[in-house]
Amino acid sequence: MDGLTYARISHIAEYAGQEVTIRGWLYNKRSSGKLAFIIIRDGSGFIQGVVAKNAVGDEMFELCNSLTQESSIIVTGTVQDDPRSPGGYELQVSKVELVYMAEEYPISLKEHGVDFLLDHRHLWLRTPRQVAIMRIRSEVIKAMRDWLDDHDFILMDTPILTPAACEGTTTLFETDYYGEKAYLSQSGQLYNEANAMALGRVYCFGPTFRAEKSKTRRHLMEFWMLEPEMAYCDQEENMQIQEQFLAYTVQRVLEKRAAELKTLERDTSKLEKIIAPFPRMSYDDAIEYLKSKGVDTYWGNDLGATDETLLGEIHEKPVFITNYPTAVKAFYMKPDPKRPEVVLCSDLIGPEGYGELIGSSQRIDDPQLMFQRIKEHNLPEDAYKWYIDLSRYGSVPHSGFGIGLERTISWICGLDHLREAIPFPRLLNRIYP
RNA sequence: UCCUCGAUAGCUCAACGGUAGAGCACCCGGCUGUUAACCGGGUGGUUGUUGGUUCGAAUCCAACUCGGGGAGCCA
């Protein structure tokens, strides 16, 4: 290719002193009469190109001055280390080739409002902050999957189109399935239990859908959830797996995405403390603690968002809140044999006000009780026949958990809203772009 | 569904009953080390919609539309 060496900006240090060609876009430019600074981005990073008029000639210098924000350009130059440059390197430009002159770009480099940015999410994604978040998102997913794959879990995805609700029909997106009603999955868990009985340790990872009218920084209508499920596993082992798994994920991001965390100005000292084991607190103690803090609550009341924030502030690590009242939890959770009014479950509450990151429980393994619970919850028996079968044919103690990807990313990145943690957030009454 | 805040130039905001303005973006000019560069000039508005109060409404009132934050519920 014309003897040119194409370089990715993320690997620019490997080309110090050499002439390379970068293919990207103009992020920003500054210029004086005879010297222009063009900041080039190529998706992998940002680098400043220095264009001297007497080095490139009048015509090319004029081109640089006329470039609009986000114009696509191919830039050739010599890589030089320079302490004045944020990335440590800059490019002494010898040639700039215009691929396409961009129209006036809507997103200037000044501040913008949320509504405007969300309407331009397709362009907002190009900015350094969003790029950093997306790179961390990718690393979080890879770290989570690596940990599970290294611990004998098998990826076994569950359907998105489902005939009935996992936990009730009030918050489901309904769609038409050849004349029958179908629903977008709100959890892969029940199918995951079938998978676990087949493969032992499994996980599913995919989008889930909740048609809740929730309009808060902690909610998306479409979010990604990773749900491991383990046969022959009780709730104690379940929690140990969660803390190992999550601590590994956080430490992996600290190790591999330090530059991105710096871009986000994340206080990484808080993340460095996220190592197993995590503190635990029973629901009973949580209620007493909340009362002592002046919260108007009582035993049997579910924990609300402000309750979770208070509980999450006690420790610097995520905290397990264990053994909630049976009445406030899902039908499939196994009651504590010594104390049936509570279930063998835990919610993992993140620190710094990030709320519930993980919901988990040991599942009912007794077919009689399962049948009874389904009737109590007025769930359609026909639709759940296959699920009841799981406890009829070789039932075993089994447990699992679901972790919200965007909430985890939000916490690791220190975001103040989930909408930045996913490329195209689906929010209440907002499905564009 | 409820509570609460908001809507003025392409963007971020000011003007709070009396001539709609600034910064940025954009256009023109200047500048050889800029870091959201800077300096000078210029273009740019039916103040979300409808109605009301008033001599006069961006400003006060009502309804509606759209959006932000939160509650409930959840990950």
mmCIF file of N, CA, C and O (backbone and C1' of nucleotides) in Angstrom, chain A residues 28 30-34 37 48 54 90 109-110 112-113 116 210 213-215 217 219-220 223 302 305 356-358 407 417 419 429, chain B residues 1-4 10-13 23-27 30-38 66-75:
data_model
loop_
_atom_site.group_PDB
_atom_site.id
_atom_site.type_symbol
_atom_site.label_atom_id
_atom_site.label_comp_id
_atom_site.label_asym_id
_atom_site.label_seq_id
_atom_site.Cartn_x
_atom_site.Cartn_y
_atom_site.Cartn_z
ATOM 1 N N ASN A 28 -10.533 17.849 16.787
ATOM 2 C CA ASN A 28 -10.504 19.284 17.069
ATOM 3 C C ASN A 28 -9.270 19.866 16.385
ATOM 4 O O ASN A 28 -8.343 19.120 16.040
ATOM 5 N N ARG A 30 -6.603 23.565 16.253
ATOM 6 C CA ARG A 30 -6.231 24.912 16.671
ATOM 7 C C ARG A 30 -5.195 25.366 15.660
ATOM 8 O O ARG A 30 -4.427 24.546 15.154
ATOM 9 N N SER A 31 -5.173 26.627 15.394
ATOM 10 C CA SER A 31 -4.170 27.028 14.414
ATOM 11 C C SER A 31 -3.700 28.459 14.631
ATOM 12 O O SER A 31 -4.410 29.281 15.206
ATOM 13 N N SER A 32 -2.503 28.697 14.214
ATOM 14 C CA SER A 32 -2.001 30.066 14.136
ATOM 15 C C SER A 32 -1.624 30.284 12.667
ATOM 16 O O SER A 32 -1.893 29.435 11.823
ATOM 17 N N GLY A 33 -1.008 31.367 12.366
ATOM 18 C CA GLY A 33 -0.751 31.727 10.970
ATOM 19 C C GLY A 33 0.051 30.702 10.193
ATOM 20 O O GLY A 33 -0.210 30.464 9.020
ATOM 21 N N LYS A 34 1.013 30.106 10.834
ATOM 22 C CA LYS A 34 1.888 29.199 10.107
ATOM 23 C C LYS A 34 1.998 27.822 10.752
ATOM 24 O O LYS A 34 2.803 26.997 10.343
ATOM 25 N N PHE A 37 -2.566 22.752 14.746
ATOM 26 C CA PHE A 37 -2.608 21.542 15.563
ATOM 27 C C PHE A 37 -3.910 20.838 15.254
ATOM 28 O O PHE A 37 -4.985 21.404 15.445
ATOM 29 N N GLN A 48 -2.352 14.306 18.766
ATOM 30 C CA GLN A 48 -2.270 15.621 18.141
ATOM 31 C C GLN A 48 -1.260 15.602 17.000
ATOM 32 O O GLN A 48 -0.137 15.138 17.171
ATOM 33 N N ASN A 54 5.462 25.664 6.552
ATOM 34 C CA ASN A 54 6.635 25.573 5.682
ATOM 35 C C ASN A 54 7.051 24.126 5.418
ATOM 36 O O ASN A 54 7.908 23.867 4.584
ATOM 37 N N GLU A 90 3.224 12.910 19.741
ATOM 38 C CA GLU A 90 2.474 13.642 18.723
ATOM 39 C C GLU A 90 3.073 13.365 17.353
ATOM 40 O O GLU A 90 4.114 12.710 17.234
ATOM 41 N N LEU A 109 -17.514 21.055 21.208
ATOM 42 C CA LEU A 109 -16.752 20.520 22.337
ATOM 43 C C LEU A 109 -17.114 21.190 23.656
ATOM 44 O O LEU A 109 -16.500 20.926 24.674
ATOM 45 N N LYS A 110 -18.109 22.058 23.630
ATOM 46 C CA LYS A 110 -18.559 22.679 24.873
ATOM 47 C C LYS A 110 -19.605 21.792 25.524
ATOM 48 O O LYS A 110 -19.933 20.722 25.047
ATOM 49 N N HIS A 112 -23.123 20.272 26.881
ATOM 50 C CA HIS A 112 -24.431 20.063 26.274
ATOM 51 C C HIS A 112 -25.390 19.485 27.296
ATOM 52 O O HIS A 112 -24.979 18.884 28.274
ATOM 53 N N GLY A 113 -26.678 19.651 27.013
ATOM 54 C CA GLY A 113 -27.700 19.112 27.898
ATOM 55 C C GLY A 113 -27.983 17.650 27.593
ATOM 56 O O GLY A 113 -27.650 17.135 26.528
ATOM 57 N N PHE A 116 -30.329 16.879 24.448
ATOM 58 C CA PHE A 116 -29.615 17.060 23.189
ATOM 59 C C PHE A 116 -28.641 15.912 22.940
ATOM 60 O O PHE A 116 -28.571 15.352 21.843
ATOM 61 N N ARG A 210 -37.674 -4.755 30.675
ATOM 62 C CA ARG A 210 -38.617 -4.472 31.764
ATOM 63 C C ARG A 210 -39.456 -3.261 31.363
ATOM 64 O O ARG A 210 -38.922 -2.163 31.202
ATOM 65 N N LYS A 213 -42.417 1.668 34.401
ATOM 66 C CA LYS A 213 -42.424 3.120 34.155
ATOM 67 C C LYS A 213 -41.400 3.783 35.060
ATOM 68 O O LYS A 213 -41.703 4.745 35.761
ATOM 69 N N SER A 214 -40.210 3.243 35.030
ATOM 70 C CA SER A 214 -39.157 3.756 35.911
ATOM 71 C C SER A 214 -38.360 4.832 35.198
ATOM 72 O O SER A 214 -37.878 4.618 34.100
ATOM 73 N N LYS A 215 -38.226 5.969 35.845
ATOM 74 C CA LYS A 215 -37.482 7.068 35.241
ATOM 75 C C LYS A 215 -36.450 7.542 36.240
ATOM 76 O O LYS A 215 -36.573 8.599 36.826
ATOM 77 N N ARG A 217 -31.984 7.224 37.424
ATOM 78 C CA ARG A 217 -30.631 6.993 36.923
ATOM 79 C C ARG A 217 -30.238 5.525 37.028
ATOM 80 O O ARG A 217 -29.197 5.130 36.535
ATOM 81 N N HIS A 219 -32.268 2.921 36.045
ATOM 82 C CA HIS A 219 -33.153 2.072 35.246
ATOM 83 C C HIS A 219 -33.005 2.262 33.747
ATOM 84 O O HIS A 219 -32.899 3.376 33.257
ATOM 85 N N LEU A 220 -33.027 1.139 33.055
ATOM 86 C CA LEU A 220 -33.155 1.116 31.605
ATOM 87 C C LEU A 220 -34.297 0.163 31.274
ATOM 88 O O LEU A 220 -34.558 -0.774 32.019
ATOM 89 N N PHE A 223 -31.770 -3.730 29.279
ATOM 90 C CA PHE A 223 -30.430 -3.772 29.870
ATOM 91 C C PHE A 223 -29.880 -5.180 29.756
ATOM 92 O O PHE A 223 -30.601 -6.118 29.452
ATOM 93 N N ASP A 302 -40.321 -4.398 52.090
ATOM 94 C CA ASP A 302 -39.176 -4.548 51.192
ATOM 95 C C ASP A 302 -38.273 -3.323 51.306
ATOM 96 O O ASP A 302 -38.717 -2.257 51.721
ATOM 97 N N ALA A 305 -35.109 2.193 47.501
ATOM 98 C CA ALA A 305 -33.863 2.733 46.947
ATOM 99 C C ALA A 305 -33.064 3.512 47.991
ATOM 100 O O ALA A 305 -31.849 3.372 48.087
ATOM 101 N N GLU A 356 -28.626 -1.912 44.060
ATOM 102 C CA GLU A 356 -28.548 -3.357 43.881
ATOM 103 C C GLU A 356 -27.801 -3.715 42.598
ATOM 104 O O GLU A 356 -28.204 -3.363 41.502
ATOM 105 N N LEU A 357 -26.701 -4.441 42.759
ATOM 106 C CA LEU A 357 -25.925 -4.902 41.608
ATOM 107 C C LEU A 357 -26.307 -6.330 41.249
ATOM 108 O O LEU A 357 -26.359 -6.693 40.070
ATOM 109 N N ILE A 358 -26.556 -7.147 42.265
ATOM 110 C CA ILE A 358 -26.837 -8.563 42.059
ATOM 111 C C ILE A 358 -28.050 -8.955 42.894
ATOM 112 O O ILE A 358 -28.195 -8.515 44.034
ATOM 113 N N ARG A 407 -25.436 -1.474 35.578
ATOM 114 C CA ARG A 407 -25.244 -0.975 36.943
ATOM 115 C C ARG A 407 -23.820 -1.215 37.402
ATOM 116 O O ARG A 407 -23.216 -0.375 38.073
ATOM 117 N N HIS A 417 -25.357 8.153 35.743
ATOM 118 C CA HIS A 417 -26.586 7.639 35.136
ATOM 119 C C HIS A 417 -26.263 6.426 34.258
ATOM 120 O O HIS A 417 -25.281 6.440 33.517
ATOM 121 N N ARG A 419 -27.522 5.563 31.577
ATOM 122 C CA ARG A 419 -27.672 5.767 30.136
ATOM 123 C C ARG A 419 -26.331 5.859 29.418
ATOM 124 O O ARG A 419 -26.262 5.623 28.209
ATOM 125 N N ASN A 429 -40.032 6.237 27.332
ATOM 126 C CA ASN A 429 -40.489 7.129 26.257
ATOM 127 C C ASN A 429 -39.353 7.644 25.371
ATOM 128 O O ASN A 429 -39.461 8.705 24.783
ATOM 129 P P U B 1 -50.283 7.796 33.164
ATOM 130 O "O5'" U B 1 -50.314 7.658 34.761
ATOM 131 C "C5'" U B 1 -51.481 7.215 35.448
ATOM 132 C "C4'" U B 1 -51.176 7.057 36.906
ATOM 133 C "C3'" U B 1 -50.552 8.269 37.577
ATOM 134 O "O3'" U B 1 -51.525 9.217 37.955
ATOM 135 C "C1'" U B 1 -49.338 6.318 38.185
ATOM 136 P P C B 2 -51.164 10.806 37.870
ATOM 137 O "O5'" C B 2 -50.314 11.005 39.208
ATOM 138 C "C5'" C B 2 -50.893 10.754 40.476
ATOM 139 C "C4'" C B 2 -49.839 10.756 41.546
ATOM 140 C "C3'" C B 2 -48.958 11.998 41.576
ATOM 141 O "O3'" C B 2 -49.568 13.076 42.262
ATOM 142 C "C1'" C B 2 -47.603 10.061 41.729
ATOM 143 P P C B 3 -49.230 14.602 41.821
ATOM 144 O "O5'" C B 3 -47.817 14.849 42.498
ATOM 145 C "C5'" C B 3 -47.656 14.764 43.906
ATOM 146 C "C4'" C B 3 -46.205 14.873 44.282
ATOM 147 C "C3'" C B 3 -45.466 16.058 43.685
ATOM 148 O "O3'" C B 3 -45.690 17.251 44.411
ATOM 149 C "C1'" C B 3 -44.152 14.094 43.443
ATOM 150 P P U B 4 -45.671 18.680 43.646
ATOM 151 O "O5'" U B 4 -44.148 18.807 43.204
ATOM 152 C "C5'" U B 4 -43.126 19.035 44.162
ATOM 153 C "C4'" U B 4 -41.770 18.981 43.495
ATOM 154 C "C3'" U B 4 -41.574 19.960 42.347
ATOM 155 O "O3'" U B 4 -41.227 21.255 42.800
ATOM 156 C "C1'" U B 4 -40.828 17.806 41.689
ATOM 157 P P G B 10 -31.550 28.124 16.127
ATOM 158 O "O5'" G B 10 -30.627 26.865 16.387
ATOM 159 C "C5'" G B 10 -30.924 25.597 15.795
ATOM 160 C "C4'" G B 10 -29.748 24.689 15.999
ATOM 161 C "C3'" G B 10 -29.282 24.592 17.438
ATOM 162 O "O3'" G B 10 -29.940 23.545 18.125
ATOM 163 C "C1'" G B 10 -27.455 25.166 16.054
ATOM 164 P P C B 11 -30.341 23.711 19.660
ATOM 165 O "O5'" C B 11 -28.936 23.625 20.405
ATOM 166 C "C5'" C B 11 -28.235 22.383 20.475
ATOM 167 C "C4'" C B 11 -26.971 22.554 21.285
ATOM 168 C "C3'" C B 11 -27.176 23.133 22.672
ATOM 169 O "O3'" C B 11 -27.511 22.139 23.620
ATOM 170 C "C1'" C B 11 -25.449 24.314 21.574
ATOM 171 P P U B 12 -28.392 22.509 24.898
ATOM 172 O "O5'" U B 12 -27.399 23.419 25.755
ATOM 173 C "C5'" U B 12 -26.281 22.831 26.430
ATOM 174 C "C4'" U B 12 -25.553 23.885 27.222
ATOM 175 C "C3'" U B 12 -26.428 24.719 28.145
ATOM 176 O "O3'" U B 12 -26.710 24.050 29.365
ATOM 177 C "C1'" U B 12 -24.964 26.135 26.936
ATOM 178 P P C B 13 -27.965 24.480 30.240
ATOM 179 O "O5'" C B 13 -27.548 25.922 30.712
ATOM 180 C "C5'" C B 13 -28.507 26.953 30.907
ATOM 181 C "C4'" C B 13 -27.781 28.277 30.919
ATOM 182 C "C3'" C B 13 -28.636 29.489 31.249
ATOM 183 O "O3'" C B 13 -28.794 29.664 32.646
ATOM 184 C "C1'" C B 13 -27.317 29.949 29.346
ATOM 185 P P G B 23 -19.604 37.419 23.377
ATOM 186 O "O5'" G B 23 -19.341 35.939 23.885
ATOM 187 C "C5'" G B 23 -18.467 35.683 24.991
ATOM 188 C "C4'" G B 23 -18.477 34.224 25.339
ATOM 189 C "C3'" G B 23 -18.199 33.277 24.169
ATOM 190 O "O3'" G B 23 -16.810 33.134 23.909
ATOM 191 C "C1'" G B 23 -20.106 32.527 25.343
ATOM 192 P P C B 24 -16.312 32.895 22.403
ATOM 193 O "O5'" C B 24 -16.867 31.427 22.060
ATOM 194 C "C5'" C B 24 -16.309 30.280 22.688
ATOM 195 C "C4'" C B 24 -17.138 29.058 22.403
ATOM 196 C "C3'" C B 24 -17.279 28.673 20.934
ATOM 197 O "O3'" C B 24 -16.142 27.983 20.438
ATOM 198 C "C1'" C B 24 -19.383 28.557 21.980
ATOM 199 P P A B 25 -15.729 28.095 18.903
ATOM 200 O "O5'" A B 25 -16.971 27.436 18.140
ATOM 201 C "C5'" A B 25 -17.176 26.035 18.187
ATOM 202 C "C4'" A B 25 -18.397 25.665 17.369
ATOM 203 C "C3'" A B 25 -18.370 26.128 15.915
ATOM 204 O "O3'" A B 25 -17.674 25.213 15.093
ATOM 205 C "C1'" A B 25 -20.436 26.702 16.903
ATOM 206 P P C B 26 -16.675 25.779 13.971
ATOM 207 O "O5'" C B 26 -17.651 26.536 12.957
ATOM 208 C "C5'" C B 26 -18.605 25.810 12.189
ATOM 209 C "C4'" C B 26 -19.465 26.765 11.403
ATOM 210 C "C3'" C B 26 -18.696 27.818 10.617
ATOM 211 O "O3'" C B 26 -18.250 27.321 9.369
ATOM 212 C "C1'" C B 26 -20.434 28.853 11.819
ATOM 213 P P C B 27 -16.817 27.799 8.796
ATOM 214 O "O5'" C B 27 -17.110 29.259 8.238
ATOM 215 C "C5'" C B 27 -17.935 29.453 7.101
ATOM 216 C "C4'" C B 27 -18.086 30.923 6.808
ATOM 217 C "C3'" C B 27 -16.780 31.715 6.767
ATOM 218 O "O3'" C B 27 -16.104 31.598 5.522
ATOM 219 C "C1'" C B 27 -18.353 32.876 8.085
ATOM 220 P P G B 30 -5.245 37.285 7.261
ATOM 221 O "O5'" G B 30 -4.851 37.578 8.774
ATOM 222 C "C5'" G B 30 -4.303 38.837 9.148
ATOM 223 C "C4'" G B 30 -3.963 38.875 10.611
ATOM 224 C "C3'" G B 30 -3.017 37.791 11.101
ATOM 225 O "O3'" G B 30 -1.666 38.064 10.768
ATOM 226 C "C1'" G B 30 -4.795 38.036 12.635
ATOM 227 P P C B 31 -0.687 36.880 10.328
ATOM 228 O "O5'" C B 31 -0.291 36.202 11.706
ATOM 229 C "C5'" C B 31 0.495 36.913 12.658
ATOM 230 C "C4'" C B 31 0.430 36.214 13.994
ATOM 231 C "C3'" C B 31 0.882 34.757 13.985
ATOM 232 O "O3'" C B 31 2.297 34.628 14.050
ATOM 233 C "C1'" C B 31 -1.170 34.946 15.151
ATOM 234 P P U B 32 3.074 33.501 13.171
ATOM 235 O "O5'" U B 32 3.525 32.438 14.275
ATOM 236 C "C5'" U B 32 2.551 31.734 15.038
ATOM 237 C "C4'" U B 32 3.192 30.502 15.608
ATOM 238 C "C3'" U B 32 4.381 30.774 16.521
ATOM 239 O "O3'" U B 32 4.299 29.848 17.594
ATOM 240 C "C1'" U B 32 4.997 29.266 14.822
ATOM 241 P P G B 33 4.727 30.235 19.095
ATOM 242 O "O5'" G B 33 4.086 29.019 19.876
ATOM 243 C "C5'" G B 33 2.724 28.655 19.649
ATOM 244 C "C4'" G B 33 2.414 27.460 20.498
ATOM 245 C "C3'" G B 33 3.160 27.431 21.828
ATOM 246 O "O3'" G B 33 2.350 26.809 22.790
ATOM 247 C "C1'" G B 33 3.623 25.481 20.607
ATOM 248 P P U B 34 1.677 27.650 23.985
ATOM 249 O "O5'" U B 34 0.128 27.454 23.677
ATOM 250 C "C5'" U B 34 -0.515 28.311 22.744
ATOM 251 C "C4'" U B 34 -1.571 27.557 22.021
ATOM 252 C "C3'" U B 34 -2.458 26.703 22.913
ATOM 253 O "O3'" U B 34 -3.468 27.483 23.501
ATOM 254 C "C1'" U B 34 -1.800 25.460 21.007
ATOM 255 P P U B 35 -4.083 27.032 24.882
ATOM 256 O "O5'" U B 35 -4.888 25.714 24.490
ATOM 257 C "C5'" U B 35 -5.802 25.141 25.384
ATOM 258 C "C4'" U B 35 -5.930 23.659 25.126
ATOM 259 C "C3'" U B 35 -6.054 22.867 26.421
ATOM 260 O "O3'" U B 35 -7.074 21.913 26.295
ATOM 261 C "C1'" U B 35 -4.260 22.026 25.093
ATOM 262 P P A B 36 -8.161 21.860 27.408
ATOM 263 O "O5'" A B 36 -9.527 21.938 26.603
ATOM 264 C "C5'" A B 36 -9.679 21.201 25.396
ATOM 265 C "C4'" A B 36 -10.773 21.830 24.589
ATOM 266 C "C3'" A B 36 -10.536 23.292 24.249
ATOM 267 O "O3'" A B 36 -11.052 23.570 22.955
ATOM 268 C "C1'" A B 36 -12.554 23.084 25.406
ATOM 269 P P A B 37 -10.001 23.678 21.795
ATOM 270 O "O5'" A B 37 -8.972 24.775 22.331
ATOM 271 C "C5'" A B 37 -9.261 26.154 22.163
ATOM 272 C "C4'" A B 37 -8.197 26.938 22.871
ATOM 273 C "C3'" A B 37 -8.400 28.446 22.869
ATOM 274 O "O3'" A B 37 -9.306 28.847 23.884
ATOM 275 C "C1'" A B 37 -6.175 27.957 22.270
ATOM 276 P P C B 38 -10.334 30.044 23.586
ATOM 277 O "O5'" C B 38 -9.382 31.298 23.353
ATOM 278 C "C5'" C B 38 -8.591 31.801 24.416
ATOM 279 C "C4'" C B 38 -7.611 32.824 23.886
ATOM 280 C "C3'" C B 38 -8.235 34.026 23.193
ATOM 281 O "O3'" C B 38 -8.679 34.997 24.110
ATOM 282 C "C1'" C B 38 -6.454 33.197 21.868
ATOM 283 P P C B 66 -46.267 14.178 24.876
ATOM 284 O "O5'" C B 66 -44.767 14.709 24.928
ATOM 285 C "C5'" C B 66 -44.024 14.877 23.736
ATOM 286 C "C4'" C B 66 -42.780 15.668 23.995
ATOM 287 C "C3'" C B 66 -41.860 15.136 25.085
ATOM 288 O "O3'" C B 66 -41.063 14.045 24.656
ATOM 289 C "C1'" C B 66 -42.120 17.457 25.374
ATOM 290 P P G B 67 -40.634 12.923 25.714
ATOM 291 O "O5'" G B 67 -39.604 13.684 26.658
ATOM 292 C "C5'" G B 67 -38.282 13.918 26.219
ATOM 293 C "C4'" G B 67 -37.582 14.904 27.090
ATOM 294 C "C3'" G B 67 -37.196 14.433 28.480
ATOM 295 O "O3'" G B 67 -36.097 13.553 28.492
ATOM 296 C "C1'" G B 67 -38.039 16.636 28.597
ATOM 297 P P G B 68 -35.878 12.542 29.719
ATOM 298 O "O5'" G B 68 -35.296 13.481 30.857
ATOM 299 C "C5'" G B 68 -34.040 14.107 30.695
ATOM 300 C "C4'" G B 68 -33.719 14.955 31.882
ATOM 301 C "C3'" G B 68 -33.716 14.247 33.221
ATOM 302 O "O3'" G B 68 -32.518 13.529 33.443
ATOM 303 C "C1'" G B 68 -34.887 16.279 33.423
ATOM 304 P P G B 69 -32.544 12.146 34.213
ATOM 305 O "O5'" G B 69 -32.881 12.570 35.703
ATOM 306 C "C5'" G B 69 -31.935 13.277 36.485
ATOM 307 C "C4'" G B 69 -32.534 13.710 37.789
ATOM 308 C "C3'" G B 69 -33.094 12.588 38.661
ATOM 309 O "O3'" G B 69 -32.083 11.928 39.389
ATOM 310 C "C1'" G B 69 -34.641 14.367 38.580
ATOM 311 P P G B 70 -32.217 10.382 39.714
ATOM 312 O "O5'" G B 70 -33.555 10.315 40.605
ATOM 313 C "C5'" G B 70 -33.468 10.539 41.995
ATOM 314 C "C4'" G B 70 -34.837 10.722 42.597
ATOM 315 C "C3'" G B 70 -35.673 9.482 42.862
ATOM 316 O "O3'" G B 70 -35.202 8.727 43.961
ATOM 317 C "C1'" G B 70 -37.053 11.241 42.095
ATOM 318 P P A B 71 -35.533 7.170 44.056
ATOM 319 O "O5'" A B 71 -37.084 7.175 44.411
ATOM 320 C "C5'" A B 71 -37.524 7.681 45.667
ATOM 321 C "C4'" A B 71 -39.014 7.501 45.806
ATOM 322 C "C3'" A B 71 -39.513 6.078 45.621
ATOM 323 O "O3'" A B 71 -39.405 5.336 46.829
ATOM 324 C "C1'" A B 71 -40.863 7.574 44.364
ATOM 325 P P G B 72 -38.961 3.823 46.784
ATOM 326 O "O5'" G B 72 -40.209 3.081 46.159
ATOM 327 C "C5'" G B 72 -41.415 2.915 46.904
ATOM 328 C "C4'" G B 72 -42.523 2.478 45.974
ATOM 329 C "C3'" G B 72 -42.261 1.166 45.246
ATOM 330 O "O3'" G B 72 -42.668 0.052 46.008
ATOM 331 C "C1'" G B 72 -42.955 2.827 43.704
ATOM 332 P P C B 73 -41.672 -1.127 46.375
ATOM 333 O "O5'" C B 73 -41.405 -1.796 44.962
ATOM 334 C "C5'" C B 73 -42.429 -2.530 44.310
ATOM 335 C "C4'" C B 73 -42.019 -2.837 42.898
ATOM 336 C "C3'" C B 73 -40.694 -3.591 42.755
ATOM 337 O "O3'" C B 73 -40.845 -4.988 42.916
ATOM 338 C "C1'" C B 73 -40.728 -1.756 41.268
ATOM 339 P P C B 74 -39.667 -5.855 43.572
ATOM 340 O "O5'" C B 74 -38.408 -5.534 42.659
ATOM 341 C "C5'" C B 74 -37.862 -6.528 41.820
ATOM 342 C "C4'" C B 74 -37.332 -5.901 40.565
ATOM 343 C "C3'" C B 74 -35.834 -6.073 40.341
ATOM 344 O "O3'" C B 74 -35.551 -7.311 39.732
ATOM 345 C "C1'" C B 74 -36.440 -3.816 39.980
ATOM 346 P P A B 75 -34.244 -8.154 40.183
ATOM 347 O "O5'" A B 75 -33.021 -7.584 39.330
ATOM 348 C "C5'" A B 75 -31.929 -8.445 39.055
ATOM 349 C "C4'" A B 75 -30.687 -7.637 38.781
ATOM 350 C "C3'" A B 75 -30.300 -6.689 39.905
ATOM 351 O "O3'" A B 75 -28.908 -6.598 40.045
ATOM 352 C "C1'" A B 75 -30.721 -5.473 37.918
#
